[in-house]
CSV table of N, CA and C and ligand atoms in Angstrom, one decimal:
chain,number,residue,atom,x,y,z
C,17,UNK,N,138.0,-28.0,-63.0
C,17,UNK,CA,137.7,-26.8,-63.8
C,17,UNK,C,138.1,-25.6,-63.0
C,18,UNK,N,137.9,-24.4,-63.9
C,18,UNK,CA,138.2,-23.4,-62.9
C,18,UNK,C,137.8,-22.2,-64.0
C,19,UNK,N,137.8,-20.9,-62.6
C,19,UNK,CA,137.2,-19.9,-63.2
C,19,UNK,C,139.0,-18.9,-63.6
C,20,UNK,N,138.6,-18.1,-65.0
C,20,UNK,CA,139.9,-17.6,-65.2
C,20,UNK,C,139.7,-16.0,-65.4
C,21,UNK,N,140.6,-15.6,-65.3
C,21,UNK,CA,140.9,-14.4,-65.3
C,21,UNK,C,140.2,-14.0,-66.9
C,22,UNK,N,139.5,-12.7,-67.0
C,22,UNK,CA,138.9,-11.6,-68.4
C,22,UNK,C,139.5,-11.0,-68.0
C,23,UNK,N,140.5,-10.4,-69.1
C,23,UNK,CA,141.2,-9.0,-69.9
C,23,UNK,C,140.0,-8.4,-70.0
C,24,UNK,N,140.9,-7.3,-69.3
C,24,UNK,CA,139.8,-6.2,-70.2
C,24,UNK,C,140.8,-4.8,-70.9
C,25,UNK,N,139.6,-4.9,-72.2
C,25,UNK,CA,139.9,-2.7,-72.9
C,25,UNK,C,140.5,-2.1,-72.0
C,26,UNK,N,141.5,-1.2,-72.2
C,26,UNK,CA,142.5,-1.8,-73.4
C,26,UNK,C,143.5,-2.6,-72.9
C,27,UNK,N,143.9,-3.4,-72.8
C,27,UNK,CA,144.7,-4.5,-71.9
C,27,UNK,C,144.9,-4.9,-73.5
C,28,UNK,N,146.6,-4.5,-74.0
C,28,UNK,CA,147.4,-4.7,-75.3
C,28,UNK,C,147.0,-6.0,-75.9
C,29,UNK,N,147.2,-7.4,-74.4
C,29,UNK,CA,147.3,-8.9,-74.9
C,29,UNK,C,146.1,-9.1,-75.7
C,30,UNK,N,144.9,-8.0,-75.6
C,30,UNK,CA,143.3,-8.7,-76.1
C,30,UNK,C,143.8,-8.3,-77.9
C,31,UNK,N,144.9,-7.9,-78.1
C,31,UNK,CA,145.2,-7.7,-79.7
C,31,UNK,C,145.9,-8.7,-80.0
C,32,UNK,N,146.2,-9.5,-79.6
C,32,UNK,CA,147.4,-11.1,-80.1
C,32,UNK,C,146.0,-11.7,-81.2
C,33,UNK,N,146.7,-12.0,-82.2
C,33,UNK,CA,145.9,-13.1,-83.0
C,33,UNK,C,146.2,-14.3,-82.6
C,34,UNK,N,144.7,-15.1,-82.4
C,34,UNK,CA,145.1,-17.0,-82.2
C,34,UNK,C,145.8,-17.2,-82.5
C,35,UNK,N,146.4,-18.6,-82.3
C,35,UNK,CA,147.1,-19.6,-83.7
C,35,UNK,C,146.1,-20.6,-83.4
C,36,UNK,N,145.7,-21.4,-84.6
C,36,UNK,CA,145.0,-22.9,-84.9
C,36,UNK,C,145.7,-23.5,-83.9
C,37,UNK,N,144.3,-24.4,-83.0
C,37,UNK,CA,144.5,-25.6,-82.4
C,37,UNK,C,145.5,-26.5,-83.4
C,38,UNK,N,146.2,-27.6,-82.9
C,38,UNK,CA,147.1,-28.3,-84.0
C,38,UNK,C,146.0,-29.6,-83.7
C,39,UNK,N,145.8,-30.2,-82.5
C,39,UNK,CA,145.5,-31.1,-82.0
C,39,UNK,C,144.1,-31.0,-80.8
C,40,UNK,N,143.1,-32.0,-80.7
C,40,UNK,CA,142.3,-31.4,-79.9
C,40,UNK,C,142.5,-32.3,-79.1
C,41,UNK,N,143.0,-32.0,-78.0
C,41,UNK,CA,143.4,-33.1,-76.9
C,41,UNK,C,143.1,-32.6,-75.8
C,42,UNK,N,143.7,-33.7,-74.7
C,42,UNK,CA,143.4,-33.5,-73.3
C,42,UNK,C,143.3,-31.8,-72.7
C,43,UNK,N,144.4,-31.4,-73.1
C,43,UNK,CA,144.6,-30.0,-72.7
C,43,UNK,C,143.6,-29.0,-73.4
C,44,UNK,N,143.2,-29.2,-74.2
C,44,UNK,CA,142.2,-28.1,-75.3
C,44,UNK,C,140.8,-29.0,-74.8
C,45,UNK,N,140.4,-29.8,-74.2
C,45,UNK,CA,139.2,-30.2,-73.4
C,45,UNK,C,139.0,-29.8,-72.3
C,46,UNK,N,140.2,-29.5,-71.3
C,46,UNK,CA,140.7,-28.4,-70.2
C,46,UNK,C,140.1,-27.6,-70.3
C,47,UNK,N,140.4,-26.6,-71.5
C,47,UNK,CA,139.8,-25.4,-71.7
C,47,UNK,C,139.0,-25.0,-71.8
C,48,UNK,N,138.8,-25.8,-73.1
C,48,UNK,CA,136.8,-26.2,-72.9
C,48,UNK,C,136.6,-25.6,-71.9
C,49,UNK,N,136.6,-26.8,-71.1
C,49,UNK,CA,135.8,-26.9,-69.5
C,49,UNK,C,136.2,-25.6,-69.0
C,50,UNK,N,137.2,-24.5,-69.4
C,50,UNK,CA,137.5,-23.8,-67.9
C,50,UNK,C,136.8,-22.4,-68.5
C,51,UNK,N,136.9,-22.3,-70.0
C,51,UNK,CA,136.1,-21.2,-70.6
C,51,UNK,C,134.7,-21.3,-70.6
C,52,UNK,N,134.0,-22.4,-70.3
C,52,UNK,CA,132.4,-22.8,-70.3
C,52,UNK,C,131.9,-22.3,-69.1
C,53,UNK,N,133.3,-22.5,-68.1
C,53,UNK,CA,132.8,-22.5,-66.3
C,53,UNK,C,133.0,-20.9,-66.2
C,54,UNK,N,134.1,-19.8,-67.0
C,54,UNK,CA,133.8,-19.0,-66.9
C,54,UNK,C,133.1,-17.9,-67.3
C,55,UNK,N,132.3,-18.6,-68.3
C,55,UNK,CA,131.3,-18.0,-69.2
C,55,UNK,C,130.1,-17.9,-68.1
C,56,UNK,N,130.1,-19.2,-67.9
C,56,UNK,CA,128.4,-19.3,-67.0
C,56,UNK,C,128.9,-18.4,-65.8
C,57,UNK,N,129.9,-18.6,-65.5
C,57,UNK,CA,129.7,-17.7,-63.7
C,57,UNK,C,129.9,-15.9,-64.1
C,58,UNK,N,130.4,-15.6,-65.5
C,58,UNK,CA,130.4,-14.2,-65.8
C,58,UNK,C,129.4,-13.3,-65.5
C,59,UNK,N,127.6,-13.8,-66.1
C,59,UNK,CA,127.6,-14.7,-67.1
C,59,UNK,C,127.5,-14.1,-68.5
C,60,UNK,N,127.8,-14.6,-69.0
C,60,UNK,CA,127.8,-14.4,-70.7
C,60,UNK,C,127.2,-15.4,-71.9
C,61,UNK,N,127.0,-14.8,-73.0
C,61,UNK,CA,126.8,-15.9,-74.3
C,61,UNK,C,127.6,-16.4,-74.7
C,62,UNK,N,128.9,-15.5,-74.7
C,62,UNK,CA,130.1,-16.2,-75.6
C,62,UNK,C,131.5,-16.0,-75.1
C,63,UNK,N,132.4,-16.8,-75.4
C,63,UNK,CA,133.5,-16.2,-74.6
C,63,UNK,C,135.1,-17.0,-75.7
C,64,UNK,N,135.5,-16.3,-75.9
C,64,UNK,CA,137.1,-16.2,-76.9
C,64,UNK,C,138.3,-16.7,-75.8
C,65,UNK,N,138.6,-17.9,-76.0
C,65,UNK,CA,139.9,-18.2,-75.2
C,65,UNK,C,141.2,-16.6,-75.2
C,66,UNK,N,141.1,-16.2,-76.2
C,66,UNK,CA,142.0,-14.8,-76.6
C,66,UNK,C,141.3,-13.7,-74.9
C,67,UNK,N,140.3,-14.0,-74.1
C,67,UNK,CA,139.9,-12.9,-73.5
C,67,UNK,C,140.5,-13.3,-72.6
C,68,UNK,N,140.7,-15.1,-72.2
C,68,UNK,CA,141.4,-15.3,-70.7
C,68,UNK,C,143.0,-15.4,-70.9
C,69,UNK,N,143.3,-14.7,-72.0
C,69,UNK,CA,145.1,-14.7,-72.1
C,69,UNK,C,145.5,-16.1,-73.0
C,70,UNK,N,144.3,-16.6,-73.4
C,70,UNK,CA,145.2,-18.1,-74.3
C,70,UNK,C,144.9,-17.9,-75.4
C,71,UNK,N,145.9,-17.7,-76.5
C,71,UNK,CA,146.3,-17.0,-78.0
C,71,UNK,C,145.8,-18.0,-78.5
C,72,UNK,N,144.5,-19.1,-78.7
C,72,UNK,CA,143.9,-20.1,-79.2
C,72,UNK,C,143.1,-20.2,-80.2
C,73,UNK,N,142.8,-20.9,-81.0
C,73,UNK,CA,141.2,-20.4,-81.6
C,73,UNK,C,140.5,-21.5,-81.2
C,74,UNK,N,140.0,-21.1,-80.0
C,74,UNK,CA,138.7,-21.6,-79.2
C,74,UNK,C,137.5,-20.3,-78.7
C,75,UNK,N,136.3,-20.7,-79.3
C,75,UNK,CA,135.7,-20.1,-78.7
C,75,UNK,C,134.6,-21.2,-78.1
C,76,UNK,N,133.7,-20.3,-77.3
C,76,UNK,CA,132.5,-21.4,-76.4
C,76,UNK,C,131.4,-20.2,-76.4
C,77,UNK,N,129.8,-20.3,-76.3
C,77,UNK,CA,128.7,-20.1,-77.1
C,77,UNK,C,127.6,-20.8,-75.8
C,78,UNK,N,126.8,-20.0,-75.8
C,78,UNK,CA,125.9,-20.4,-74.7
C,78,UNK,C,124.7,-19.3,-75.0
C,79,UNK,N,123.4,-20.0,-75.9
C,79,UNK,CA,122.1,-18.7,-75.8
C,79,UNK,C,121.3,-18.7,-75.0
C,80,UNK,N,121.4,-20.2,-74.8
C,80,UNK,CA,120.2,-20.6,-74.3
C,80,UNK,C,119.8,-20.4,-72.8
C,81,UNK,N,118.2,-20.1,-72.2
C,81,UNK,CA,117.6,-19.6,-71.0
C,81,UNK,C,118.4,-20.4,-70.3
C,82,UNK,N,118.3,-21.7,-70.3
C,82,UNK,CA,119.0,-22.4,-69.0
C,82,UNK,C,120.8,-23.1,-69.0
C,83,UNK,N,121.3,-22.0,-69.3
C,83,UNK,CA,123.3,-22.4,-70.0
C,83,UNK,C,123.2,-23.6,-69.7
C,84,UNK,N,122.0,-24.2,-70.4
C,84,UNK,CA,122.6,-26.1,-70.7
C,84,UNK,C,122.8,-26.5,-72.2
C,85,UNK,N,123.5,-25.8,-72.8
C,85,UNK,CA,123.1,-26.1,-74.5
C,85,UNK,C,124.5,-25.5,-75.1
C,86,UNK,N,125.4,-25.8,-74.4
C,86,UNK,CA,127.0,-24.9,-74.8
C,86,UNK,C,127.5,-25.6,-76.7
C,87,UNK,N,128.0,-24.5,-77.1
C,87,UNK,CA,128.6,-24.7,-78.6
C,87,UNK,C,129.9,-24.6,-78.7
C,88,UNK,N,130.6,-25.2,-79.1
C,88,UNK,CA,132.2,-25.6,-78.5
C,88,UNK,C,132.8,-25.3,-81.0
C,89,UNK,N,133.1,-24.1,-80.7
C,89,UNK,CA,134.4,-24.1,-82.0
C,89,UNK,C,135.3,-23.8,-81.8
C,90,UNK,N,136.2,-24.8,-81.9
C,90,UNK,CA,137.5,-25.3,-82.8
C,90,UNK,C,138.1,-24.5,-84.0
C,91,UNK,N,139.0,-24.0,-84.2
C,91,UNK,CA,139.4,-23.1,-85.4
C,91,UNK,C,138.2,-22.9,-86.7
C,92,UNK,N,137.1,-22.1,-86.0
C,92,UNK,CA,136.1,-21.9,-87.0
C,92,UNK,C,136.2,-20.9,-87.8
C,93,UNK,N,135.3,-21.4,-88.8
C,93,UNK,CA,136.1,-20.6,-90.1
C,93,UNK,C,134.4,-20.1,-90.9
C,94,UNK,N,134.7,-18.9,-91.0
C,94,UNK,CA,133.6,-18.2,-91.2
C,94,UNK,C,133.3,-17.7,-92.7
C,95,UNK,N,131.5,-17.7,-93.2
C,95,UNK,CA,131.7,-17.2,-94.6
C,95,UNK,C,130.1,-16.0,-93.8
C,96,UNK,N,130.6,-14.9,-94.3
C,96,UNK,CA,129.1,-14.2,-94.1
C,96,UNK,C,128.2,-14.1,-95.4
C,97,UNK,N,126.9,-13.9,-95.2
C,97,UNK,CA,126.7,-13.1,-96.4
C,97,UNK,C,125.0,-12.8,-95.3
C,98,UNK,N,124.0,-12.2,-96.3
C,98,UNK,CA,123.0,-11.9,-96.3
C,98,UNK,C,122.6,-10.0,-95.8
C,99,UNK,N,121.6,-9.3,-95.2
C,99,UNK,CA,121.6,-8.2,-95.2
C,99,UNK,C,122.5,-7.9,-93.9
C,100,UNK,N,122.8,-6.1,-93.9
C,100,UNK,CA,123.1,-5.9,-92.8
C,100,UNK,C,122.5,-5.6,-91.8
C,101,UNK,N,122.5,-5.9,-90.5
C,101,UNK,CA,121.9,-5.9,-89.4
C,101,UNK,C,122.6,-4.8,-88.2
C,102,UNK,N,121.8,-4.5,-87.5
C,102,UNK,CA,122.8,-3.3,-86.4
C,102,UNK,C,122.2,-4.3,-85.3
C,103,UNK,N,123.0,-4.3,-84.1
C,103,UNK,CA,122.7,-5.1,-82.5
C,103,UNK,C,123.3,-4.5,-81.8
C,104,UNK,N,122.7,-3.9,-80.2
C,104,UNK,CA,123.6,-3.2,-79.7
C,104,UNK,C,124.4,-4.7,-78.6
C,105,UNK,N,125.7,-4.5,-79.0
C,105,UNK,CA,126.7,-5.7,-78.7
C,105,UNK,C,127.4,-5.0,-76.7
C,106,UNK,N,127.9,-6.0,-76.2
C,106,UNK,CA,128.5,-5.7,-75.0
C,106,UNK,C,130.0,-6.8,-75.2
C,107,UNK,N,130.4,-6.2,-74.2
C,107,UNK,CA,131.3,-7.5,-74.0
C,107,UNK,C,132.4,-7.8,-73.0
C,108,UNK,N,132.4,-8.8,-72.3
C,108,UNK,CA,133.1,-9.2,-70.8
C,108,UNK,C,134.3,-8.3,-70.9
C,109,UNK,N,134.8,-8.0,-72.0
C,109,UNK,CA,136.3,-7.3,-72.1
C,109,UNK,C,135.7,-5.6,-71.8
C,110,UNK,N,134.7,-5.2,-72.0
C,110,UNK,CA,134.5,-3.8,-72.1
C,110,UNK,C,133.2,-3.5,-71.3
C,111,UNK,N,133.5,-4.5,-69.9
C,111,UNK,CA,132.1,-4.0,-69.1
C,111,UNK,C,131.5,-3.2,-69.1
C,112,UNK,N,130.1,-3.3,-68.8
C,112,UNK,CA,129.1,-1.9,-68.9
C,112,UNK,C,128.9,-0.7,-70.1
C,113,UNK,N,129.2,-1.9,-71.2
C,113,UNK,CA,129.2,-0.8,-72.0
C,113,UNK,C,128.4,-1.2,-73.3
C,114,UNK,N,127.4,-0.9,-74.1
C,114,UNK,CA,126.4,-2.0,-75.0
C,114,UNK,C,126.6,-0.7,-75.9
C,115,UNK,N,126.6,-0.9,-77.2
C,115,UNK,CA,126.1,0.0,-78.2
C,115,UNK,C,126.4,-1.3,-79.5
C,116,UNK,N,125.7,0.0,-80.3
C,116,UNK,CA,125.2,-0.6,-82.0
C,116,UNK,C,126.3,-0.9,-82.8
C,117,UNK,N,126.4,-2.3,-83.3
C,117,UNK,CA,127.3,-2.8,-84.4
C,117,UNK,C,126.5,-2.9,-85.6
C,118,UNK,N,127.4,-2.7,-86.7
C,118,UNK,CA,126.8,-3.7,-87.7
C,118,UNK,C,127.3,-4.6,-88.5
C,119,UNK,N,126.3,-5.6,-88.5
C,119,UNK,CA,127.5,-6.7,-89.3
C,119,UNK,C,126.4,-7.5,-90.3
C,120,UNK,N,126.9,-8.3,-91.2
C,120,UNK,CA,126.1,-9.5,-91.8
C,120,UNK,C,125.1,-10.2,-91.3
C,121,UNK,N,124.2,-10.3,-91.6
C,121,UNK,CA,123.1,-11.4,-90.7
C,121,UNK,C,123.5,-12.6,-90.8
C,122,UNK,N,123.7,-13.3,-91.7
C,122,UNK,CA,124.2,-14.6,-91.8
C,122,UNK,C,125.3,-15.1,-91.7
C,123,UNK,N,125.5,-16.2,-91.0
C,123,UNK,CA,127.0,-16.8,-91.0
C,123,UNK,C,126.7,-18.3,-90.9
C,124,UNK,N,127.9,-18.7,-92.0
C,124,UNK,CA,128.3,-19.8,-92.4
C,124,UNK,C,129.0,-20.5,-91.7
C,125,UNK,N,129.2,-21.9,-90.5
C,125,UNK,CA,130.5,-21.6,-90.4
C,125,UNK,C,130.7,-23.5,-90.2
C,126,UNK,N,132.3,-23.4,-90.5
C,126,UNK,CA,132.9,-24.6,-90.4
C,126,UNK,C,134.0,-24.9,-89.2
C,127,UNK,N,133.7,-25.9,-88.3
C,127,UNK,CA,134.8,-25.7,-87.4
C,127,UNK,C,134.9,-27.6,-86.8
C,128,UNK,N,135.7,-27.7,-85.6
C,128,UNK,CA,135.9,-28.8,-85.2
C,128,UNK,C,135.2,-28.5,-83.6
C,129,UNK,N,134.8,-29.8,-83.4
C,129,UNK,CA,134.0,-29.7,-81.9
C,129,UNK,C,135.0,-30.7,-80.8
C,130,UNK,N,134.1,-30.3,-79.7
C,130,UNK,CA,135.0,-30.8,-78.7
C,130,UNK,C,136.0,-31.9,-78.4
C,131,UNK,N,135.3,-32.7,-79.3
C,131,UNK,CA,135.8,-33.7,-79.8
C,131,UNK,C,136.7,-34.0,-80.9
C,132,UNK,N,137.3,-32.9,-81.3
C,132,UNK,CA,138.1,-32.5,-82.7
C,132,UNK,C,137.4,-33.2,-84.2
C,133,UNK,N,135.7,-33.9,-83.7
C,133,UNK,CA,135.3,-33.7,-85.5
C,133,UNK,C,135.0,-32.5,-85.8
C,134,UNK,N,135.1,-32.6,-87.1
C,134,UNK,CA,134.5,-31.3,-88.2
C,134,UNK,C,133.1,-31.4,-88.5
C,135,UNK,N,132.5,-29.9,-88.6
C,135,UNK,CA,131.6,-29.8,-88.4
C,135,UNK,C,131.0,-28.6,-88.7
C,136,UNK,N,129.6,-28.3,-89.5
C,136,UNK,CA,129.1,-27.1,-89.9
C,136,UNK,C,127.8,-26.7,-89.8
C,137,UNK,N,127.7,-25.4,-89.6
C,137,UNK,CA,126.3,-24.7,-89.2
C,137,UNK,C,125.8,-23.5,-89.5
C,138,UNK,N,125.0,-23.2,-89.5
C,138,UNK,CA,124.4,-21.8,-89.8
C,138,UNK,C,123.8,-21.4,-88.7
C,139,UNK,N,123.9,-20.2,-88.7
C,139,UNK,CA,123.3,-18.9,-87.5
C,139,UNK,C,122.7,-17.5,-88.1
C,140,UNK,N,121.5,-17.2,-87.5
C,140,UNK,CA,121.1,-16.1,-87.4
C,140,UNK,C,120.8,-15.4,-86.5
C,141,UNK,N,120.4,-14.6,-86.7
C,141,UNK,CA,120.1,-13.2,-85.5
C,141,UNK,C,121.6,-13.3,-84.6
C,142,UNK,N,121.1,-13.3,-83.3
C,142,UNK,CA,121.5,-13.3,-82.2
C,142,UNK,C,123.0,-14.2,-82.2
C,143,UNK,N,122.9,-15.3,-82.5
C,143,UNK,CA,123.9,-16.3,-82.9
C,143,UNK,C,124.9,-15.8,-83.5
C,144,UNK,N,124.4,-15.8,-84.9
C,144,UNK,CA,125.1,-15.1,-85.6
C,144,UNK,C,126.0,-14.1,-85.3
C,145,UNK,N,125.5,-12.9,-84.6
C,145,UNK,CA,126.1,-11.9,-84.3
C,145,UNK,C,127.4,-12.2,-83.3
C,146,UNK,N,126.9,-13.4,-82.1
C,146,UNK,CA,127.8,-13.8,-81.2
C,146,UNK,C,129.1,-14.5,-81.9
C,147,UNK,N,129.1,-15.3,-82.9
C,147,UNK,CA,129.5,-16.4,-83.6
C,147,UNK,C,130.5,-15.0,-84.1
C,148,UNK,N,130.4,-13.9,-84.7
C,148,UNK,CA,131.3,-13.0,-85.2
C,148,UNK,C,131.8,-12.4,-84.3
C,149,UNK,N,131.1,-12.0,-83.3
C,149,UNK,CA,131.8,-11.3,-82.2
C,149,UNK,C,133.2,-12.1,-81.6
C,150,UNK,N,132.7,-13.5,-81.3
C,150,UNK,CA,133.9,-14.2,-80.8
C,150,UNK,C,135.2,-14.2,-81.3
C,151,UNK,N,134.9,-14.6,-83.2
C,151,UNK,CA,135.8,-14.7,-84.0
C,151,UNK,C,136.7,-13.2,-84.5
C,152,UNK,N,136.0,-12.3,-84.1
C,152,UNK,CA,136.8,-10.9,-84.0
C,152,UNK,C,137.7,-11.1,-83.2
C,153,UNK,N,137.5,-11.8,-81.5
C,153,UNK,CA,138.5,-11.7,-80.4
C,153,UNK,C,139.9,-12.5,-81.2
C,154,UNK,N,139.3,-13.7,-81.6
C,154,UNK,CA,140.4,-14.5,-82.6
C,154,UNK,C,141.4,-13.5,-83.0
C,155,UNK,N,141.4,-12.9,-83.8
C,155,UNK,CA,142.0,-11.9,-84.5
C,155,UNK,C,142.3,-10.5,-84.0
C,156,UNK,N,142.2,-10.6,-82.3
C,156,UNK,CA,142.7,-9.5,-81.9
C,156,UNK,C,141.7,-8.2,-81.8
C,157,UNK,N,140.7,-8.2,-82.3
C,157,UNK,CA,139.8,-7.2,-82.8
C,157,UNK,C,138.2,-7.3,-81.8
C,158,UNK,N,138.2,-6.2,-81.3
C,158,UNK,CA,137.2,-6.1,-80.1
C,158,UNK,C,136.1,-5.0,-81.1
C,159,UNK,N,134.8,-5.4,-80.2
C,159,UNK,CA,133.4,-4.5,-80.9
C,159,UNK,C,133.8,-2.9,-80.5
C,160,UNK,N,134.1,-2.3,-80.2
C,160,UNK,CA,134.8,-1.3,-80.2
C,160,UNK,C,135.4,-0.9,-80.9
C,161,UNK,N,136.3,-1.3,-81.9
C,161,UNK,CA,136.9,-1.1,-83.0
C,161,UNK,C,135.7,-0.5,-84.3
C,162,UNK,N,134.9,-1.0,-83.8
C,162,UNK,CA,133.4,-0.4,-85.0
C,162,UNK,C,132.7,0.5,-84.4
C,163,UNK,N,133.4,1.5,-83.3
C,163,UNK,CA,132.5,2.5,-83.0
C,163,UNK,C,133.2,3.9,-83.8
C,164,UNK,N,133.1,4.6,-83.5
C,164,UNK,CA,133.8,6.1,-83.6
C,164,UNK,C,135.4,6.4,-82.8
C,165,UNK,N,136.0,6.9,-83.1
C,165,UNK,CA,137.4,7.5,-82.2
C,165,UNK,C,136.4,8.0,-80.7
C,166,UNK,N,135.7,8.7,-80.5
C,166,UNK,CA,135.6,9.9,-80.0
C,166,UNK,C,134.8,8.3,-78.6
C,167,UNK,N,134.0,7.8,-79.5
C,167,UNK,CA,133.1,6.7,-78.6
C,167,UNK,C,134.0,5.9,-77.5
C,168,UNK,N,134.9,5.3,-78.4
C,168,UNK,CA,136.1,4.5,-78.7
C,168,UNK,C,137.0,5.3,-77.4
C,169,UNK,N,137.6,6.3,-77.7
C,169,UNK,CA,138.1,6.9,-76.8
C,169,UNK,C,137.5,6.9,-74.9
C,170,UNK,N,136.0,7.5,-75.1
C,170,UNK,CA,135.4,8.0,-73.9
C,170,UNK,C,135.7,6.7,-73.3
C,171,UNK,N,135.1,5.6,-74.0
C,171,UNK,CA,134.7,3.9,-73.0
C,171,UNK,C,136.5,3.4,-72.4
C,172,UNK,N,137.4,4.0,-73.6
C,172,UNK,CA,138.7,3.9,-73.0
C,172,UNK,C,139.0,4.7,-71.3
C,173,UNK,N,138.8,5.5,-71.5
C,173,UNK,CA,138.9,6.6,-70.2
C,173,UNK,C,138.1,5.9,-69.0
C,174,UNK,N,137.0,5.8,-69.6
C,174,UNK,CA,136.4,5.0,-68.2
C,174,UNK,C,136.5,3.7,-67.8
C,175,UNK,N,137.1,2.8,-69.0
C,175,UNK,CA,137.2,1.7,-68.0
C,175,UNK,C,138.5,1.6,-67.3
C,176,UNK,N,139.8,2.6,-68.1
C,176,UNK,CA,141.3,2.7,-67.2
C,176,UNK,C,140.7,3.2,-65.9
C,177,UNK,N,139.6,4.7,-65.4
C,177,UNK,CA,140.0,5.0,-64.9
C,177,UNK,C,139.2,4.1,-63.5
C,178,UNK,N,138.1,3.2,-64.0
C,178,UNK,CA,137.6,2.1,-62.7
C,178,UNK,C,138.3,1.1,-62.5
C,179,UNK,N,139.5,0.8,-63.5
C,179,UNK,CA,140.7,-0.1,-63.3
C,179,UNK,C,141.8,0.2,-62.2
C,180,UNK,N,141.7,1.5,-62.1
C,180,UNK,CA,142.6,1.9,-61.8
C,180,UNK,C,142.1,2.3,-59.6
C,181,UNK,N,140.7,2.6,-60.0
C,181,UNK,CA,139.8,2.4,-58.9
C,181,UNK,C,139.5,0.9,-58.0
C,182,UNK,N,140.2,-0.1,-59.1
C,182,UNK,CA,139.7,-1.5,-58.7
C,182,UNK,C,141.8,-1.9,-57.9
C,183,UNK,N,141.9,-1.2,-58.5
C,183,UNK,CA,143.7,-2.0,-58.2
C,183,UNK,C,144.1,-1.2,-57.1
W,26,GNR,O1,127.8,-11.8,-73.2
W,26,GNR,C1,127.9,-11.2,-74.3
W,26,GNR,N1,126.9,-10.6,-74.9
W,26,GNR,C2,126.8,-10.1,-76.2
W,26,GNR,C3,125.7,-9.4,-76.6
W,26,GNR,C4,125.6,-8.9,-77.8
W,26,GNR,C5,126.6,-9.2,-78.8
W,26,GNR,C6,127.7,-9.9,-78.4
W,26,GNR,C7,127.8,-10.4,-77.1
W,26,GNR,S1,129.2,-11.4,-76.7
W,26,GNR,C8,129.3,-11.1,-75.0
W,26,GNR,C9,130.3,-11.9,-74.3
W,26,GNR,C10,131.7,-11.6,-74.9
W,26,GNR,O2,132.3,-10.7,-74.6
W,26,GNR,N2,132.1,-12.4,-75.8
W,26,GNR,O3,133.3,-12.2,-76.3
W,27,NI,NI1,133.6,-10.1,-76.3
């Protein structure tokens, strides 16, 4: 296993949309493992193969107190519905930075597990919210995107300019 490199805001490649897994094989078990290892050492709840540069739809999911409880989707495919909810969201791509989203409380979702069966579940609260957050990265689309220009802009400024302090 191994730990991999996070993109971060604005770094262009975090806008590539997946493509569908075709096959869940050796190599997409890899990943698994190298996105799980880099989730827990971040640490994080959730993490988008799209954040360590692989244009995949894999994401990996971790709530729980003791990261022994990992949720492994395979090209998952989402239905929302129920009220709307605000959460202030963070995210490995946009260090140090939490503010208010809003999105659907509920989600539907169908996907294939580590194992390439198919497979379906429901999420709320917290889950839920993570389970959409991921599937944004899928599609290129970061929590940022649902703030303001002006928001949007400032969090740009400061993470180029501690990027630029880090290199
Ligand atoms: O670790 C994370 N925490 C979090 C908190 C609120 C809403 C979403 C998230 S996901 C984030 C990890 C991450 O960037 N996943 O893409
Ligand atoms: Ni994120």
């Amino acid at each position: 296993m191994a730990i991999l490199n996070i993109l971060k805001f604005p770094d262009p490649r975090l806008r590539t949309r997946a493509e569908p897994v075709a096959a869940v094989d050796a190599a997409i078990d890899r990943l698994v493992g190298d996105l799980l290892e880099t989730l827990y050492q971040a640490p994080g709840i959730g993490l988008a193969a799209s954040q360590v540069n692989v244009h995949k739809r894999v994401i990996v999911l971790d709530l729980s107190e003791a990261k022994d409880d990992p949720l492994v989707l395979i090209n998952p495919q989402l239905e929302l519905s129920g009220e709307l909810v605000e959460t202030d969201e963070g995210c490995l791509s946009v260090p140090g930075f939490y503010e208010p989203v809003t999105r659907r409380a509920h989600t539907s979702v169908k996907a294939l597990d580590r194992q390439g069966k198919p497979f379906s579940m429901q999420a709320d609260g917290l889950l839920s919210v993570c389970i959409q957050h991921e599937c944004d990265h899928l599609e290129g689309k970061l929590f940022v995107d649902y703030l303001s220009n002006l928001k949007r802009t400032r969090i740009q400024k400061k993470l180029l300019k501690s990027q630029r302090a880090d290199a």
